[in-house]
């Protein structure tokens, strides 16, 4: 794929998002459908109550349409792209249902954790089934042992990877522009890896998502006019995990997605510490709220987390390439 052709999926997805988003925002405002701020969240986030959400629907649809038409044009439509689009849309659908219930019932809880988890696991299992139909490798690099074909155990890894990172990005989506910016950087890193490997289908997929996210950022930057919602964050995390698997660079996500992991670990440590010792480690979890309560501005946290994601991604690219 020539470098000039790289602009096509970026511009297509960006244009669809940038044109459709004002219509979506206008519709939600007219219907008075806005996000309900979590009661346990920072008190200063109450001003965000009523802000339209589910903006992820727009950039997901833009990415889907763009990825398909560009792949057909480039003769790059493949089963690999198909399962990436499948997991993106399935996890997006789970998030959509979660967001929809919250909006319609005017509460801050949608689907139960068990319902979302079951849907994510089923999606991961189906991903692995198609992955094997495609004939892709079940080999995994294991430290101290080297690369080993672990057979059906790779399916368990796939499910764990997809579910884990979809939830990790979801936890990161707590400040204006935070999940959007970190996802743009992470998908850009994988676009470079895909281009280097000559996997045009995965490259197109990543570029289509990046273009949509850039368009979405204009409405999601502080002060956000709309949030991506679970429909966006769950899909983005699942998509990242799926791309790392298809490119056979699974462990790269530990560095490229390190911010997502830190956010998740902060919640796990906070909950574990409180249950075992009755004490909190952080002022509030996920960790971006800890920095807020420590006096950092929202923009400062977002910029620092973006910078760290860019640094981690550059280090990983230096290792791989």
CSV table of C-alpha atoms in Angstrom, one decimal:
chain,number,residue,atom,x,y,z
A,1,UNK,CA,0.0,0.0,0.0
A,2,UNK,CA,1.6,3.2,-1.2
A,3,UNK,CA,2.0,5.9,1.5
A,4,UNK,CA,-0.3,8.3,-0.5
A,5,UNK,CA,-3.1,5.6,-0.4
A,6,UNK,CA,-2.8,5.5,3.4
A,7,UNK,CA,-4.6,8.9,3.5
A,8,UNK,CA,-7.7,7.5,1.8
A,9,UNK,CA,-9.1,5.4,4.7
A,10,UNK,CA,-8.0,8.1,7.2
A,11,UNK,CA,-9.8,10.8,5.3
A,12,UNK,CA,-12.9,8.7,4.6
A,13,UNK,CA,-13.5,7.7,8.2
A,14,UNK,CA,-12.6,11.2,9.4
A,15,UNK,CA,-15.1,12.8,7.0
A,16,UNK,CA,-18.0,10.5,7.8
A,17,UNK,CA,-17.4,11.1,11.6
A,18,UNK,CA,-17.0,14.8,11.4
A,19,UNK,CA,-20.1,15.2,9.3
A,20,UNK,CA,-22.3,12.8,11.3
A,21,UNK,CA,-21.3,13.8,14.8
A,22,UNK,CA,-23.1,17.2,15.0
A,23,UNK,CA,-26.3,15.5,13.9
A,24,UNK,CA,-26.0,12.8,16.6
A,25,UNK,CA,-25.2,15.4,19.3
A,26,UNK,CA,-28.1,17.5,18.2
A,27,UNK,CA,-30.5,14.5,18.3
A,28,UNK,CA,-29.4,13.5,21.9
A,29,UNK,CA,-29.7,17.1,23.1
A,30,UNK,CA,-33.2,17.5,21.6
A,31,UNK,CA,-34.3,14.2,23.2
A,32,UNK,CA,-32.5,15.2,26.5
A,33,UNK,CA,-30.6,12.0,26.5
A,34,UNK,CA,-27.3,12.5,28.4
A,35,UNK,CA,-24.9,10.6,30.6
A,36,UNK,CA,-25.6,10.2,34.3
A,37,UNK,CA,-22.4,10.8,36.3
A,38,UNK,CA,-21.5,8.0,38.7
A,39,UNK,CA,-22.4,8.8,42.3
A,40,UNK,CA,-19.0,7.5,43.5
A,41,UNK,CA,-17.2,9.6,40.9
A,42,UNK,CA,-15.4,13.0,41.6
A,43,UNK,CA,-17.9,15.6,42.6
A,44,UNK,CA,-16.6,18.1,40.0
A,45,UNK,CA,-17.6,15.7,37.3
A,46,UNK,CA,-21.3,16.4,38.1
A,47,UNK,CA,-21.1,19.3,35.5
A,48,UNK,CA,-20.7,16.5,32.9
A,49,UNK,CA,-24.1,15.1,33.7
A,50,UNK,CA,-26.4,15.5,30.7
A,51,UNK,CA,-23.6,15.4,28.2
A,52,UNK,CA,-24.6,13.2,25.2
A,53,UNK,CA,-22.9,9.8,25.1
A,54,UNK,CA,-22.7,6.8,22.7
A,55,UNK,CA,-20.6,8.9,20.3
A,56,UNK,CA,-18.6,5.7,19.7
A,57,UNK,CA,-21.4,4.5,17.5
A,58,UNK,CA,-20.5,7.1,14.9
A,59,UNK,CA,-16.8,6.4,14.6
A,60,UNK,CA,-17.4,2.6,14.7
A,61,UNK,CA,-19.8,2.8,11.8
A,62,UNK,CA,-17.5,5.2,10.0
A,63,UNK,CA,-14.6,2.8,10.5
A,64,UNK,CA,-16.7,-0.2,9.4
A,65,UNK,CA,-17.9,1.4,6.2
A,66,UNK,CA,-14.5,2.8,5.4
A,67,UNK,CA,-12.6,-0.5,6.1
A,68,UNK,CA,-15.0,-2.5,3.8
A,69,UNK,CA,-15.0,-0.2,0.8
A,70,UNK,CA,-11.2,0.5,0.9
A,71,UNK,CA,-10.5,-3.2,1.3
A,72,UNK,CA,-12.7,-4.0,-1.7
A,73,UNK,CA,-11.0,-1.3,-3.7
A,74,UNK,CA,-7.5,-2.5,-2.6
A,75,UNK,CA,-8.5,-6.2,-3.1
A,76,UNK,CA,-7.6,-6.7,0.6
A,77,UNK,CA,-10.9,-7.9,2.0
A,78,UNK,CA,-9.9,-11.0,4.0
A,79,UNK,CA,-11.2,-13.3,6.7
A,80,UNK,CA,-8.7,-11.7,9.1
A,81,UNK,CA,-10.3,-8.3,8.5
A,82,UNK,CA,-13.7,-9.9,8.8
A,83,UNK,CA,-13.0,-11.2,12.3
A,84,UNK,CA,-11.5,-7.9,13.4
A,85,UNK,CA,-14.6,-6.1,12.2
A,86,UNK,CA,-16.7,-8.8,13.9
A,87,UNK,CA,-15.1,-8.4,17.3
A,88,UNK,CA,-15.2,-4.6,16.9
A,89,UNK,CA,-18.9,-4.6,16.2
A,90,UNK,CA,-19.9,-7.3,18.7
A,91,UNK,CA,-18.1,-5.6,21.6
A,92,UNK,CA,-19.6,-2.3,20.3
A,93,UNK,CA,-23.0,-3.8,20.4
A,94,UNK,CA,-22.5,-5.0,24.0
A,95,UNK,CA,-21.5,-1.4,24.9
A,96,UNK,CA,-24.4,0.0,22.9
A,97,UNK,CA,-26.9,-2.1,24.9
A,98,UNK,CA,-25.2,-1.0,28.1
A,99,UNK,CA,-25.3,2.7,27.2
A,100,UNK,CA,-28.9,2.4,25.8
A,101,UNK,CA,-30.2,0.9,29.1
A,102,UNK,CA,-28.4,3.7,31.1
A,103,UNK,CA,-29.9,6.4,28.9
A,104,UNK,CA,-33.4,5.0,28.7
A,105,UNK,CA,-33.7,4.2,32.4
A,106,UNK,CA,-31.8,7.3,33.5
A,107,UNK,CA,-29.4,5.4,35.7
A,108,UNK,CA,-25.6,4.9,35.8
A,109,UNK,CA,-25.7,1.1,35.5
A,110,UNK,CA,-26.7,-0.7,32.3
A,111,UNK,CA,-26.0,-4.4,31.6
A,112,UNK,CA,-24.8,-6.4,34.6
A,113,UNK,CA,-21.1,-7.3,34.8
A,114,UNK,CA,-22.1,-11.0,34.3
A,115,UNK,CA,-24.0,-10.2,31.1
A,116,UNK,CA,-21.2,-8.1,29.6
A,117,UNK,CA,-18.6,-10.7,30.6
A,118,UNK,CA,-20.6,-13.5,29.0
A,119,UNK,CA,-21.0,-11.6,25.8
A,120,UNK,CA,-17.3,-10.8,25.7
A,121,UNK,CA,-16.3,-14.4,26.3
A,122,UNK,CA,-18.7,-15.7,23.6
A,123,UNK,CA,-17.3,-13.1,21.2
A,124,UNK,CA,-13.7,-14.1,22.0
A,125,UNK,CA,-14.5,-17.8,21.4
A,126,UNK,CA,-16.1,-17.0,18.0
A,127,UNK,CA,-13.0,-14.9,17.2
A,128,UNK,CA,-10.8,-17.9,17.9
A,129,UNK,CA,-13.0,-20.3,15.8
A,130,UNK,CA,-12.8,-18.1,12.7
A,131,UNK,CA,-9.1,-17.5,13.5
A,132,UNK,CA,-8.5,-21.3,13.2
A,133,UNK,CA,-10.7,-21.6,10.1
A,134,UNK,CA,-8.3,-19.0,8.6
A,135,UNK,CA,-5.5,-21.4,9.4
A,136,UNK,CA,-3.6,-18.9,11.6
A,137,UNK,CA,-1.0,-20.1,14.0
A,138,UNK,CA,-1.7,-21.1,17.6
A,139,UNK,CA,2.0,-20.6,18.5
A,140,UNK,CA,2.8,-18.2,21.3
A,141,UNK,CA,6.1,-16.9,22.6
A,142,UNK,CA,6.5,-18.0,26.2
A,143,UNK,CA,9.4,-16.4,28.2
A,144,UNK,CA,12.2,-19.0,29.1
A,145,UNK,CA,10.6,-21.5,26.7
A,146,UNK,CA,10.6,-19.8,23.4
A,147,UNK,CA,7.8,-20.0,20.8
A,148,UNK,CA,5.5,-23.0,21.4
A,149,UNK,CA,2.4,-24.2,19.6
A,150,UNK,CA,-0.1,-24.4,22.5
A,151,UNK,CA,-3.1,-25.6,20.4
A,152,UNK,CA,-6.5,-25.0,22.0
A,153,UNK,CA,-4.9,-23.3,25.0
A,154,UNK,CA,-4.3,-20.4,22.6
A,155,UNK,CA,-8.1,-20.1,22.4
A,156,UNK,CA,-8.1,-19.4,26.2
A,157,UNK,CA,-5.4,-16.8,25.7
A,158,UNK,CA,-7.4,-15.1,22.9
A,159,UNK,CA,-10.5,-14.9,25.1
A,160,UNK,CA,-8.5,-13.5,28.0
A,161,UNK,CA,-6.7,-11.0,25.8
A,162,UNK,CA,-9.9,-9.7,24.1
A,163,UNK,CA,-12.0,-9.5,27.3
A,164,UNK,CA,-9.1,-8.0,29.3
A,165,UNK,CA,-8.2,-5.2,27.0
A,166,UNK,CA,-11.8,-4.3,26.1
A,167,UNK,CA,-12.4,-3.7,29.8
A,168,UNK,CA,-9.1,-2.0,30.2
A,169,UNK,CA,-9.9,0.7,27.6
A,170,UNK,CA,-13.3,1.0,29.1
A,171,UNK,CA,-11.8,1.8,32.5
A,172,UNK,CA,-9.5,4.4,30.9
A,173,UNK,CA,-12.4,6.3,29.4
A,174,UNK,CA,-13.0,8.6,32.3
A,175,UNK,CA,-11.6,12.0,31.2
A,176,UNK,CA,-12.4,14.1,28.1
A,177,UNK,CA,-10.2,12.9,25.3
A,178,UNK,CA,-8.2,10.4,27.3
A,179,UNK,CA,-9.3,7.1,25.8
A,180,UNK,CA,-9.6,8.7,22.4
A,181,UNK,CA,-6.0,10.0,22.3
A,182,UNK,CA,-4.4,6.9,23.8
A,183,UNK,CA,-6.3,4.7,21.3
A,184,UNK,CA,-5.2,6.9,18.3
A,185,UNK,CA,-1.6,6.4,19.4
A,186,UNK,CA,-2.0,2.6,20.0
A,187,UNK,CA,-3.8,2.0,16.7
A,188,UNK,CA,-1.1,4.1,14.9
A,189,UNK,CA,1.6,1.9,16.4
A,190,UNK,CA,-0.2,-1.2,15.0
A,191,UNK,CA,-0.7,0.4,11.7
A,192,UNK,CA,3.0,0.9,11.4
A,193,UNK,CA,3.6,-2.8,12.3
A,194,UNK,CA,1.0,-3.9,9.8
A,195,UNK,CA,2.6,-1.8,7.1
A,196,UNK,CA,6.0,-3.2,7.9
A,197,UNK,CA,4.6,-6.8,7.8
A,198,UNK,CA,2.8,-6.1,4.5
A,199,UNK,CA,-0.6,-6.9,6.0
A,200,UNK,CA,-2.7,-4.5,4.0
A,201,UNK,CA,-6.0,-5.7,5.4
A,202,UNK,CA,-4.9,-5.0,9.1
A,203,UNK,CA,-3.4,-1.7,8.0
A,204,UNK,CA,-6.6,-0.6,6.4
A,205,UNK,CA,-8.6,-1.6,9.5
A,206,UNK,CA,-6.3,0.4,11.8
A,207,UNK,CA,-6.3,3.5,9.6
A,208,UNK,CA,-10.1,3.4,9.4
A,209,UNK,CA,-10.4,3.4,13.2
A,210,UNK,CA,-7.7,6.1,13.5
A,211,UNK,CA,-9.5,8.4,11.0
A,212,UNK,CA,-12.8,8.0,12.9
A,213,UNK,CA,-11.1,8.7,16.3
A,214,UNK,CA,-9.5,11.8,15.0
A,215,UNK,CA,-12.8,13.1,13.8
A,216,UNK,CA,-14.4,12.2,17.1
A,217,UNK,CA,-11.7,13.9,19.1
A,218,UNK,CA,-12.9,17.4,17.9
A,219,UNK,CA,-16.1,16.8,19.8
A,220,UNK,CA,-14.6,14.8,22.7
A,221,UNK,CA,-11.8,17.1,23.7
A,222,UNK,CA,-12.3,19.1,26.9
A,223,UNK,CA,-14.9,20.3,27.4
A,224,UNK,CA,-16.5,17.3,25.7
A,225,UNK,CA,-19.6,17.8,23.7
A,226,UNK,CA,-20.1,14.0,23.6
A,227,UNK,CA,-18.6,10.9,25.2
A,228,UNK,CA,-17.8,7.7,23.3
A,229,UNK,CA,-19.6,5.5,25.9
A,230,UNK,CA,-19.1,1.8,26.4
A,231,UNK,CA,-20.1,1.3,22.8
A,232,UNK,CA,-16.8,3.0,21.8
A,233,UNK,CA,-14.4,1.9,24.6
A,234,UNK,CA,-15.3,-1.8,24.7
A,235,UNK,CA,-15.0,-2.0,20.9
A,236,UNK,CA,-11.7,-0.1,20.8
A,237,UNK,CA,-10.1,-2.4,23.4
A,238,UNK,CA,-11.3,-5.6,21.7
A,239,UNK,CA,-10.1,-4.3,18.4
A,240,UNK,CA,-6.6,-3.6,19.7
A,241,UNK,CA,-6.3,-7.0,21.2
A,242,UNK,CA,-7.6,-8.6,18.0
A,243,UNK,CA,-5.0,-6.7,15.9
A,244,UNK,CA,-2.2,-7.8,18.2
A,245,UNK,CA,-3.3,-11.4,17.7
A,246,UNK,CA,-3.7,-11.2,14.0
A,247,UNK,CA,-0.3,-9.6,13.6
A,248,UNK,CA,1.2,-12.3,15.9
A,249,UNK,CA,2.6,-9.5,18.1
A,250,UNK,CA,0.5,-10.4,21.1
A,251,UNK,CA,2.9,-9.3,23.9
A,252,UNK,CA,3.4,-5.9,22.2
A,253,UNK,CA,0.2,-4.8,23.7
A,254,UNK,CA,1.7,-5.0,27.2
A,255,UNK,CA,3.8,-2.0,26.3
A,256,UNK,CA,1.7,-0.2,23.6
A,257,UNK,CA,-1.3,-0.6,25.9
A,258,UNK,CA,0.6,-0.1,29.2
A,259,UNK,CA,-1.6,2.9,30.2
A,260,UNK,CA,-4.7,0.7,29.9
A,261,UNK,CA,-3.1,-2.0,32.0
A,262,UNK,CA,-2.0,0.5,34.7
A,263,UNK,CA,-5.6,1.9,34.8
A,264,UNK,CA,-6.9,-1.6,35.3
A,265,UNK,CA,-4.3,-2.6,37.9
A,266,UNK,CA,-5.1,0.5,39.9
A,267,UNK,CA,-8.7,-0.6,40.2
A,268,UNK,CA,-7.8,-4.2,41.1
A,269,UNK,CA,-5.3,-3.0,43.7
A,270,UNK,CA,-7.7,-0.5,45.2
A,271,UNK,CA,-10.5,-3.1,45.5
A,272,UNK,CA,-8.2,-5.8,46.8
A,273,UNK,CA,-6.6,-3.5,49.4
A,274,UNK,CA,-9.9,-2.2,50.6
A,275,UNK,CA,-11.4,-5.7,51.0
A,276,UNK,CA,-8.3,-7.1,52.7
A,277,UNK,CA,-7.1,-4.2,54.8
A,278,UNK,CA,-10.0,-1.8,54.8
A,279,UNK,CA,-7.6,0.8,53.4
A,280,UNK,CA,-7.4,2.5,50.0
A,281,UNK,CA,-4.1,2.7,48.1
A,282,UNK,CA,-5.2,5.6,45.8
A,283,UNK,CA,-7.4,8.6,46.5
A,284,UNK,CA,-9.7,7.2,43.9
A,285,UNK,CA,-9.5,4.6,41.1
A,286,UNK,CA,-9.0,4.3,38.2
A,287,UNK,CA,-5.7,6.1,38.7
A,288,UNK,CA,-6.5,9.1,36.5
A,289,UNK,CA,-9.0,10.1,39.2
A,290,UNK,CA,-6.2,9.8,41.8
A,291,UNK,CA,-4.2,12.4,39.9
A,292,UNK,CA,-7.3,14.6,39.6
A,293,UNK,CA,-7.8,14.5,43.4
A,294,UNK,CA,-4.1,15.2,43.8
A,295,UNK,CA,-4.6,18.6,42.1
A,296,UNK,CA,-3.7,17.8,38.5
A,297,UNK,CA,-5.9,19.4,35.8
A,298,UNK,CA,-7.8,17.2,33.5
A,299,UNK,CA,-5.8,18.4,30.5
A,300,UNK,CA,-2.5,17.7,32.3
A,301,UNK,CA,-3.5,14.1,33.1
A,302,UNK,CA,-4.6,13.5,29.5
A,303,UNK,CA,-1.5,15.0,27.9
A,304,UNK,CA,0.8,13.0,30.3
A,305,UNK,CA,-1.0,9.8,29.6
A,306,UNK,CA,-0.8,10.5,25.8
A,307,UNK,CA,2.9,11.2,26.0
A,308,UNK,CA,3.5,8.0,28.0
A,309,UNK,CA,1.5,5.9,25.5
A,310,UNK,CA,3.6,7.5,22.6
A,311,UNK,CA,6.9,6.7,24.4
A,312,UNK,CA,5.9,3.1,25.2
A,313,UNK,CA,4.7,2.6,21.6
A,314,UNK,CA,7.9,4.0,20.2
A,315,UNK,CA,10.0,1.7,22.5
A,316,UNK,CA,7.9,-1.3,21.3
A,317,UNK,CA,8.3,-0.3,17.7
A,318,UNK,CA,12.0,0.0,18.2
A,319,UNK,CA,12.1,-3.5,19.6
A,320,UNK,CA,10.0,-5.1,16.9
A,321,UNK,CA,11.2,-3.2,13.8
